[in-house]
Short mmCIF file of C-alpha atoms and ligand atoms in Angstrom, two decimals:
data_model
loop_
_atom_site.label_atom_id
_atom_site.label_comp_id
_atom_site.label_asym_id
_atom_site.label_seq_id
_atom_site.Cartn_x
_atom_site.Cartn_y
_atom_site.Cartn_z
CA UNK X 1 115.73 126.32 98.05
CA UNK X 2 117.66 124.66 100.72
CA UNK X 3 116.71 122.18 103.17
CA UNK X 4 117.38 124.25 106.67
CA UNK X 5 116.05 121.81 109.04
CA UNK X 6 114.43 118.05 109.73
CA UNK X 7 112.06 117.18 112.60
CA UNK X 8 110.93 113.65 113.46
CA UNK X 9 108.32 113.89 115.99
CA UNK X 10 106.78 110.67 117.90
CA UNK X 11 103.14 110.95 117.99
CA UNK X 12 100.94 107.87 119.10
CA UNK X 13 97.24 107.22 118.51
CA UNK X 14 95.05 104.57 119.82
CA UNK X 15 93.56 102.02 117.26
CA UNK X 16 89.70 101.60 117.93
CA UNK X 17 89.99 97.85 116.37
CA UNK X 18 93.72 96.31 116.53
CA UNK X 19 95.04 94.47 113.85
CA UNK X 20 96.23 91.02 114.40
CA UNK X 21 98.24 89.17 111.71
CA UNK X 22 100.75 86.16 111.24
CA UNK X 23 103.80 88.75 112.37
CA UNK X 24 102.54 91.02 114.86
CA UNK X 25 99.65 93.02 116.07
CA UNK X 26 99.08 96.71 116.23
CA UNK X 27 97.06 98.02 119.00
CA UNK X 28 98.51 102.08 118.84
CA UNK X 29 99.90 104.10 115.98
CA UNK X 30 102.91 104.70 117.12
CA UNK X 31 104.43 106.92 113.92
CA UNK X 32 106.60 109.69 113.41
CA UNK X 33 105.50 112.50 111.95
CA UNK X 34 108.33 114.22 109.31
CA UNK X 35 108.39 117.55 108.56
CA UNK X 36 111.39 118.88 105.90
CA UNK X 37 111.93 122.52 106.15
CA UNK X 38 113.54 125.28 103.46
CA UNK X 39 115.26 128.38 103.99
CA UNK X 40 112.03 129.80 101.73
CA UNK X 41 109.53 128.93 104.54
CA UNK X 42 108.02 125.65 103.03
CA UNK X 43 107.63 122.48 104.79
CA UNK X 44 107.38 118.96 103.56
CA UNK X 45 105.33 116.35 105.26
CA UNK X 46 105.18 112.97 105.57
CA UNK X 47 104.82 109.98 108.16
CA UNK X 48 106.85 106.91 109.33
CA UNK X 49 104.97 103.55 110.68
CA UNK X 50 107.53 101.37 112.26
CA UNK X 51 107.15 98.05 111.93
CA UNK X 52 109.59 96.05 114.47
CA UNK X 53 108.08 92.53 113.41
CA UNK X 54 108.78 93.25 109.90
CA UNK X 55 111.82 95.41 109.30
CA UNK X 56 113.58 96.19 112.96
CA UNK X 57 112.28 99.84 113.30
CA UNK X 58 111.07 101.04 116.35
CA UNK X 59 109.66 104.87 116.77
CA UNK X 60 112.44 105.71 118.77
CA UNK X 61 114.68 104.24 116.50
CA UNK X 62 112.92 106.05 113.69
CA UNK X 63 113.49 109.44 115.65
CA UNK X 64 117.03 109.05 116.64
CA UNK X 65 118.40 107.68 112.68
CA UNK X 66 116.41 110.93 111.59
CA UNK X 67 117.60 113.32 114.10
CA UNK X 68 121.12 111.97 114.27
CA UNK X 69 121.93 110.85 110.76
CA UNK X 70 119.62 111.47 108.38
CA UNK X 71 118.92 115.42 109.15
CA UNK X 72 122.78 116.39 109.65
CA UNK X 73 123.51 114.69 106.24
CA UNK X 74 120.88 116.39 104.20
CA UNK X 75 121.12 120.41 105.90
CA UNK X 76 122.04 122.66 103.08
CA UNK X 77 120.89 120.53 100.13
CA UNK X 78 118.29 121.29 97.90
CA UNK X 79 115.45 119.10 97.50
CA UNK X 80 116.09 118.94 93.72
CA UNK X 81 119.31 117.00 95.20
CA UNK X 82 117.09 114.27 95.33
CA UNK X 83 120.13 111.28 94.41
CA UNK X 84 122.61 112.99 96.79
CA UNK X 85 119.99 112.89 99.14
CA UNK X 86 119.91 109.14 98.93
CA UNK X 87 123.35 108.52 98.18
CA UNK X 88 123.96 109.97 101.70
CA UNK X 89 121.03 108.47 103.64
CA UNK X 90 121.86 104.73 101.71
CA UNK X 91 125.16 105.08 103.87
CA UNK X 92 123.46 103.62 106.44
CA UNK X 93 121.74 100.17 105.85
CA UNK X 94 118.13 99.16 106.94
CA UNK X 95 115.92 102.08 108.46
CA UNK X 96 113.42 101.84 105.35
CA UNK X 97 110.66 104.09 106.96
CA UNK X 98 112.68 106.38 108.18
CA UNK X 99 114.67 107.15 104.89
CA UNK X 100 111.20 106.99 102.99
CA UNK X 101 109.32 109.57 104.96
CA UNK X 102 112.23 111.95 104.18
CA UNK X 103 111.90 111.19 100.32
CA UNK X 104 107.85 112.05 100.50
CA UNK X 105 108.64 115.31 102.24
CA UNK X 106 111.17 116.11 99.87
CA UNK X 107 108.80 115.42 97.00
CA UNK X 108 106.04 117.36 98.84
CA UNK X 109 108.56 120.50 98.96
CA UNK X 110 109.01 119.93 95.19
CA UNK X 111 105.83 119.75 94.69
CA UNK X 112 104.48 122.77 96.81
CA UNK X 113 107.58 125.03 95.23
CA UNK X 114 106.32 124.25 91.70
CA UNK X 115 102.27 125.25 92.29
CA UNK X 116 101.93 121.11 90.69
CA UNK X 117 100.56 118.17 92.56
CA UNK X 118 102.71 115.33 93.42
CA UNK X 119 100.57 112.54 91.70
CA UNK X 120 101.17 114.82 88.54
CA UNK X 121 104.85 114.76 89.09
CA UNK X 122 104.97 111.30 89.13
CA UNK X 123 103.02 110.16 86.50
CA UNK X 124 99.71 111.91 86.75
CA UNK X 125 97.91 108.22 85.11
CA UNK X 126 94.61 108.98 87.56
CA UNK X 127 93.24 110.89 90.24
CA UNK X 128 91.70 108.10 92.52
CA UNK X 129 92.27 104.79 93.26
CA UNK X 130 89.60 101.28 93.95
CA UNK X 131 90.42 100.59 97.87
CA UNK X 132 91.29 97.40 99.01
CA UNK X 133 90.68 96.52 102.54
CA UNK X 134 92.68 94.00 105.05
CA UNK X 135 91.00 91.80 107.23
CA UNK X 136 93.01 90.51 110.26
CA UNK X 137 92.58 87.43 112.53
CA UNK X 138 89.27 87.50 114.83
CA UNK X 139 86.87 84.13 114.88
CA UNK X 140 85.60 83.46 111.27
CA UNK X 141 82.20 85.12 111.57
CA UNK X 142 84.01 88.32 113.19
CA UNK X 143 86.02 88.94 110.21
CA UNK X 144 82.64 88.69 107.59
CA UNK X 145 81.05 90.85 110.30
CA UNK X 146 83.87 93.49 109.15
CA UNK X 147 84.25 92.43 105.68
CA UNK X 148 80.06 93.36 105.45
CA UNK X 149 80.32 96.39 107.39
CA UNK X 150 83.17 98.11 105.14
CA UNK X 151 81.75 97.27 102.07
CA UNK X 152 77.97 98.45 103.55
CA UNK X 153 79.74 101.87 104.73
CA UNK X 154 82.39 102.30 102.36
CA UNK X 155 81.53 100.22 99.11
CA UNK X 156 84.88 98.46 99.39
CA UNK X 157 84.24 95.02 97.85
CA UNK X 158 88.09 94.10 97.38
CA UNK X 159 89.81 92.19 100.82
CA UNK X 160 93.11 91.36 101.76
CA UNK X 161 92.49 88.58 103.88
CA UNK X 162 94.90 87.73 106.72
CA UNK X 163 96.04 83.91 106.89
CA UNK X 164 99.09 82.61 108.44
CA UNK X 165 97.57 80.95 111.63
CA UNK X 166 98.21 77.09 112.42
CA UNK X 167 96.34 75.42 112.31
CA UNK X 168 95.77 76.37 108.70
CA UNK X 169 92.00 75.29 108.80
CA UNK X 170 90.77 78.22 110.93
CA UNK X 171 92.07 80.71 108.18
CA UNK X 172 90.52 78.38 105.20
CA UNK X 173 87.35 78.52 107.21
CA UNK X 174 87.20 82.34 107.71
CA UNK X 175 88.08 82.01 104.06
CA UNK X 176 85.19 80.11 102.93
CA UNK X 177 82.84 82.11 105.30
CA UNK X 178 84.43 85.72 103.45
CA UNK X 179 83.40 84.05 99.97
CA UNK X 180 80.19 82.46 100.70
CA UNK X 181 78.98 85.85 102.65
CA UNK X 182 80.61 88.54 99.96
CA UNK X 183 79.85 86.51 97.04
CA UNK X 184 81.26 86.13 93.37
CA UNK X 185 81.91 89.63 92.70
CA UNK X 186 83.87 90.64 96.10
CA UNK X 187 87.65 90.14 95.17
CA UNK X 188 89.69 88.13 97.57
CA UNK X 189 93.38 87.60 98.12
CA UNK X 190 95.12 86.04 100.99
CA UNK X 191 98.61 87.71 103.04
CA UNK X 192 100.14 84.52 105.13
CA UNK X 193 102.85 87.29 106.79
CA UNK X 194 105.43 83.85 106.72
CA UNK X 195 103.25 82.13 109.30
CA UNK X 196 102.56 78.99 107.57
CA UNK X 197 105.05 76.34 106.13
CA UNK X 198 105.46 75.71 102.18
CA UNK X 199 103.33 72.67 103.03
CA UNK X 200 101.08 73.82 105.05
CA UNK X 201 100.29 76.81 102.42
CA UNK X 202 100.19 74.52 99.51
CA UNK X 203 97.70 72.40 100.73
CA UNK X 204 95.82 75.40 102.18
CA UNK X 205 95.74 76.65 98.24
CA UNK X 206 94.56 73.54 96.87
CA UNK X 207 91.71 73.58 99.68
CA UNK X 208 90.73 76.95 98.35
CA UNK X 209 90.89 76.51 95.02
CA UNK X 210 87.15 76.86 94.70
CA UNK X 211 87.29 80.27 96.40
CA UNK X 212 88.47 82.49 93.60
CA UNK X 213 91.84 83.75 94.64
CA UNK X 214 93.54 86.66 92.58
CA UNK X 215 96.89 86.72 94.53
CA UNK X 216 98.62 85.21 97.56
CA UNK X 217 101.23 86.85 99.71
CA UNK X 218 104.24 86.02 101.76
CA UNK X 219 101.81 82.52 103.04
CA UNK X 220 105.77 81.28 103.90
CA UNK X 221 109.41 82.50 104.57
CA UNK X 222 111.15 83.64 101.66
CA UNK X 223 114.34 82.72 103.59
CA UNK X 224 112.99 78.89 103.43
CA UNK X 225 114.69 79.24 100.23
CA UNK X 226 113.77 75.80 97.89
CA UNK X 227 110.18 75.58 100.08
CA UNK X 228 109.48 79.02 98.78
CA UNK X 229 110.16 78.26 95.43
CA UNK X 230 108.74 74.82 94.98
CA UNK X 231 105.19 76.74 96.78
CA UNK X 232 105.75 79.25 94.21
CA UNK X 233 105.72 77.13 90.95
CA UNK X 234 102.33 75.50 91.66
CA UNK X 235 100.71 78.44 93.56
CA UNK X 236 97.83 78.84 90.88
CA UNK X 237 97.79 82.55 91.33
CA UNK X 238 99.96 85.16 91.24
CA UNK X 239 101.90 84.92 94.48
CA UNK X 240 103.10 88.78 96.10
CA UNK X 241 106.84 89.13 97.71
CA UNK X 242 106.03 91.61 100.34
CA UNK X 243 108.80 91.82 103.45
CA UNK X 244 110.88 89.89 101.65
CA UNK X 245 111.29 92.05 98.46
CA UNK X 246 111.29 95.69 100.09
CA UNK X 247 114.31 97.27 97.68
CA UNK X 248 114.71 97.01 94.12
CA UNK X 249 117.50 94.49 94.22
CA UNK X 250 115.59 92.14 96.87
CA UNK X 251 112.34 92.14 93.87
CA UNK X 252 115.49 91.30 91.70
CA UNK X 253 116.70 88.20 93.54
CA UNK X 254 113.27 87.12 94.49
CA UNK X 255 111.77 87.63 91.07
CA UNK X 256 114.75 85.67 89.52
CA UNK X 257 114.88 83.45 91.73
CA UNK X 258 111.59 81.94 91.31
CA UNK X 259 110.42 83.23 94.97
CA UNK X 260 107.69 85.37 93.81
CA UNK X 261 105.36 86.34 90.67
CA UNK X 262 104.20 89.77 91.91
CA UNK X 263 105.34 92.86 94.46
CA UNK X 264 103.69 94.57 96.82
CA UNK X 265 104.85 98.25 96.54
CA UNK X 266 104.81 100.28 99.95
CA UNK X 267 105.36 104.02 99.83
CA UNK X 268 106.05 103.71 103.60
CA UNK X 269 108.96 101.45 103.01
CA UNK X 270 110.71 102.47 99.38
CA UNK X 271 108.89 106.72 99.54
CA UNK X 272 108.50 107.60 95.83
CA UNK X 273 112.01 107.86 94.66
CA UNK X 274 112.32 104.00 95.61
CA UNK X 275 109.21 102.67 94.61
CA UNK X 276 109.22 104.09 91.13
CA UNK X 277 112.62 101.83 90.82
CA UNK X 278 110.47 98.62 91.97
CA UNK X 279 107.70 99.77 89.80
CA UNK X 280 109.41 100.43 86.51
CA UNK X 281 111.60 96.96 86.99
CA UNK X 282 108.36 94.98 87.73
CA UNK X 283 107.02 96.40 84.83
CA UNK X 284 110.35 95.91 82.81
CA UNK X 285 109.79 92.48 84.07
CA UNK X 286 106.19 91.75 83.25
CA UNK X 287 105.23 91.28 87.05
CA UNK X 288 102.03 92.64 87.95
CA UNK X 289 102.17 95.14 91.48
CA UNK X 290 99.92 96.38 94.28
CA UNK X 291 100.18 99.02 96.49
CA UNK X 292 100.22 97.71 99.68
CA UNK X 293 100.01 99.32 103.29
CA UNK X 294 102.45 99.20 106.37
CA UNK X 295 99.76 100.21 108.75
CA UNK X 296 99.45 103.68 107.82
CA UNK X 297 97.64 106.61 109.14
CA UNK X 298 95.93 109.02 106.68
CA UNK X 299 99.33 110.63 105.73
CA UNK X 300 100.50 107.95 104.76
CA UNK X 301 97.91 106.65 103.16
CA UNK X 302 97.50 109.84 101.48
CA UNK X 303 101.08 109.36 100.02
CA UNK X 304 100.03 105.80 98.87
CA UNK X 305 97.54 106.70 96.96
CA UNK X 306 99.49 109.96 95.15
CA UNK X 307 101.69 107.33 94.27
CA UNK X 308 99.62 104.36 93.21
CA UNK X 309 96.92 106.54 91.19
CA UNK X 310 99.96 108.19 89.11
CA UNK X 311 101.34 104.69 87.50
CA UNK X 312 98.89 102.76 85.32
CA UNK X 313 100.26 99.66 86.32
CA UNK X 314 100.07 100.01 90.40
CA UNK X 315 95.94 101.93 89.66
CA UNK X 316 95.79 98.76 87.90
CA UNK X 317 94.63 96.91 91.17
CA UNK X 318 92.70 98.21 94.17
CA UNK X 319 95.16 99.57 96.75
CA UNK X 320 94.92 98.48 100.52
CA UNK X 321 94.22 102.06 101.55
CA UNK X 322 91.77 101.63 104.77
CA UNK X 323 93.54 100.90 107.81
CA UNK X 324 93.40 103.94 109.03
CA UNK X 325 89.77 103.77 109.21
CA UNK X 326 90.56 101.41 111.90
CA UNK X 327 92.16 104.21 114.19
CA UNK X 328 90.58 106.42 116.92
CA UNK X 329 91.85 109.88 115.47
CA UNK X 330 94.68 111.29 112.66
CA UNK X 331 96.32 114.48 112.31
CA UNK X 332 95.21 115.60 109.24
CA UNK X 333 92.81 118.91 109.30
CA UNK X 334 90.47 117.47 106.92
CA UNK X 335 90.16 113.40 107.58
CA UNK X 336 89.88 111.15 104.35
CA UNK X 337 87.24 109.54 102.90
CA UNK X 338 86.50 106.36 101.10
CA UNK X 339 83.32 106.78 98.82
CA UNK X 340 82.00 104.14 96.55
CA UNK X 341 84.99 102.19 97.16
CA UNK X 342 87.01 105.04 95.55
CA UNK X 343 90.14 107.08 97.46
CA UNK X 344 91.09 110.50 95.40
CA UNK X 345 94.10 112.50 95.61
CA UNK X 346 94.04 115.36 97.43
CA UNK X 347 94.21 118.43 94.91
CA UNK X 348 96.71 121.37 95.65
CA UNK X 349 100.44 121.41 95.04
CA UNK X 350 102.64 118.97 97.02
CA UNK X 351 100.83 116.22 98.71
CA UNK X 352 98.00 118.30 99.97
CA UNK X 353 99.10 117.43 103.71
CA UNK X 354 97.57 119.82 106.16
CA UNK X 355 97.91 119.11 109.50
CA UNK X 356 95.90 119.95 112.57
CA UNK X 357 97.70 121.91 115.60
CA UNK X 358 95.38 120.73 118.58
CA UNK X 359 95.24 116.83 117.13
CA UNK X 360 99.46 116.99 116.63
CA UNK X 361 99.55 118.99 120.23
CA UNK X 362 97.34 116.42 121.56
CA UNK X 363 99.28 113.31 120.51
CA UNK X 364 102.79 114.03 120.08
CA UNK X 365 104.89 112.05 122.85
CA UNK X 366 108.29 114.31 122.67
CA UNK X 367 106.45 117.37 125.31
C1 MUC W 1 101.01 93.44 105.19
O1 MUC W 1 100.74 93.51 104.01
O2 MUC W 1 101.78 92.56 105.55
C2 MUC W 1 101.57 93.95 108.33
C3 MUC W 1 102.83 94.22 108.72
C4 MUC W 1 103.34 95.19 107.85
O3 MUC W 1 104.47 95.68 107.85
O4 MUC W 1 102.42 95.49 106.92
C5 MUC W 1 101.22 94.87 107.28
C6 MUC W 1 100.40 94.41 106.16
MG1 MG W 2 101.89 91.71 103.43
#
């Protein structure tokens, strides 16, 4: 089996509710769509979310590492080559997406040429995982409008709540109002995307402290080196490197250096291969994961969730699976759906990825 040719194709689809955070806002899904072919007919699928704000990717930038790079480095290898595969794309720094979307297809051609499904290959722990959705900025009563509304439709009672605006007291607010409407048994964390000083997060913490926390996330810069730490030490919960541990030897230094207490783990940024380094080191380490989300569509959040359900320690938590419920359309044939709170891997060898001809027609940008 030999990999006989690579296509990166631009698609965009319109979000029917943006998402506004600390870093950025997202108003289209403007991914690339990777397909991995072999000379025995099979094709491996996956999907790349740029994220300029957060890593430097663009979709053209995506498209042209792929198609210039990426593809004429991997032609002729096998997908069972999977470490020469890297060891050529890790020639060239940065370009996280791009190089994970290749891993997934590559693991969805393994996969598919075995008759197994991926979440079995990797681990196989569960079949499903809790869903955990992420709340962006809109006036206080806005967000519980959405909080109430997901968990009404979709029985999602865990939220990743988006803080990071100054001044602090309009995030503690929507904060309060999230607890107070969702009650005790809704699970709340907070993601700060580096908007707020070391300061301005600590005292936001200690206003919360009555709210029931279970993590907080990247509230400041990482790169605010001693600020980060000194937040770290007293944060009283568990406090999730995100952007600033995306690679198994960032979680190192971050870990180690006192910068964070848990990792976000991101199939769209680290694929599988990757993200089973993080996983096993923050589990060598004692450091408790979730599977986090770059903004995906339902490919990639199919990928997430083949990932997250096969490790016992990253099923552990609910996984922020639901933005794509925020979109106007995806390409997959048959859409996903969240019951009871619940996302299940798709059954079938590979990744289970089938995409639809008129929907990838309709909003692929390269024709
Ligand atoms: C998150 O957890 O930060 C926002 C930007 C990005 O890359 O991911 C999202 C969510
Ligand atoms: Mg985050």
């Amino acid at each position: 089996m030999k990999i006989v040719r690579v296509e990166a194709i631009p698609f965009g689809i319109p979000y029917a509710k943006p998402l506004k955070f600390a870093s950025g806002e997202v108003h289209t899904a403007d991914h690339v769509l990777v397909r991995v072919h072999t000379d025995d007919g099979l094709t491996g699928t996956a999907e790349a979310p740029p994220r300029p704000y957060t890593y430097g990717e663009t979709q053209e930038s995506v498209v042209a590492v792929i198609d210039r790079i990426f593809a004429p480095q991997i032609l002729g290898l096998s997908p069972l080559e999977r470490e020469q595969v890297h060891a050529r794309l890790e020639r060239t720094v940065g370009n996280p997406a791009a190089k994970a979307a290749v891993d997934m297809a590559l693991w969805d051609l393994l996969g598919q040429s075995a008759g197994l499904p991926v979440n079995g290959l990797l681990g196989g722990y569960t079949d499903r995982m809790r869903v955990s959705h992420m709340v962006g900025f809109a006036p206080a009563e806005q967000m519980v409008a959405e909080a109430e509304r997901i968990r009404d439709t979709y029985g999602i009672t865990t939220f990743k709540v988006k803080v990071g605006r100054r001044p602090y007291g309009d995030d503690v607010a929507a904060c309060r109002a999230l607890r107070a409407a969702l009650g005790p048994e809704a699970e709340l964390y907070i993601d700060g995307n580096r908007g707020w000083t070391a300061s301005d997060s600590a005292r936001a913490l200690r206003e919360m402290a009555d709210l029931g926390l279970t993590f907080a996330e990247e509230l400041c810069p990482a790169d605010d080196v001693l600020g980060r730490r000194w937040l770290v030490s007293q944060s009283p919960v568990p406090f999730i490197a995100d952007e600033s541990a995306t690679r198994a030897g960032e979680v190192t230094r971050e870990l180690l250096g006192g910068s964070a207490t848990a990792i976000s783990i991101k199939t769209a940024r680290t694929g599988f291969t990757a993200s089973q380094r993080v996983l096993h080191e923050c589990e060598g380490l004692g450091v408790e994961v979730v599977m986090g989300n770059q903004i995906d569509g339902q490919i990639g959040t199919l990928c997430s969730v083949a990932f997250g359900a096969a490790h016992r320690s990253s099923a552990g938590h609910a996984g922020e699976l639901s933005n794509f419920l925020d979109m106007t359309d995806d390409l997959l044939a048959e859409p996903l759906t969240i019951t009871d709170g619940t996302l299940r891997v798709r059954e079938g060898a590979g990744l289970g990825i089938e995409i639809d001809p008129d929907k990838l027609a309709r909003y692929r940008q390269d024709r």
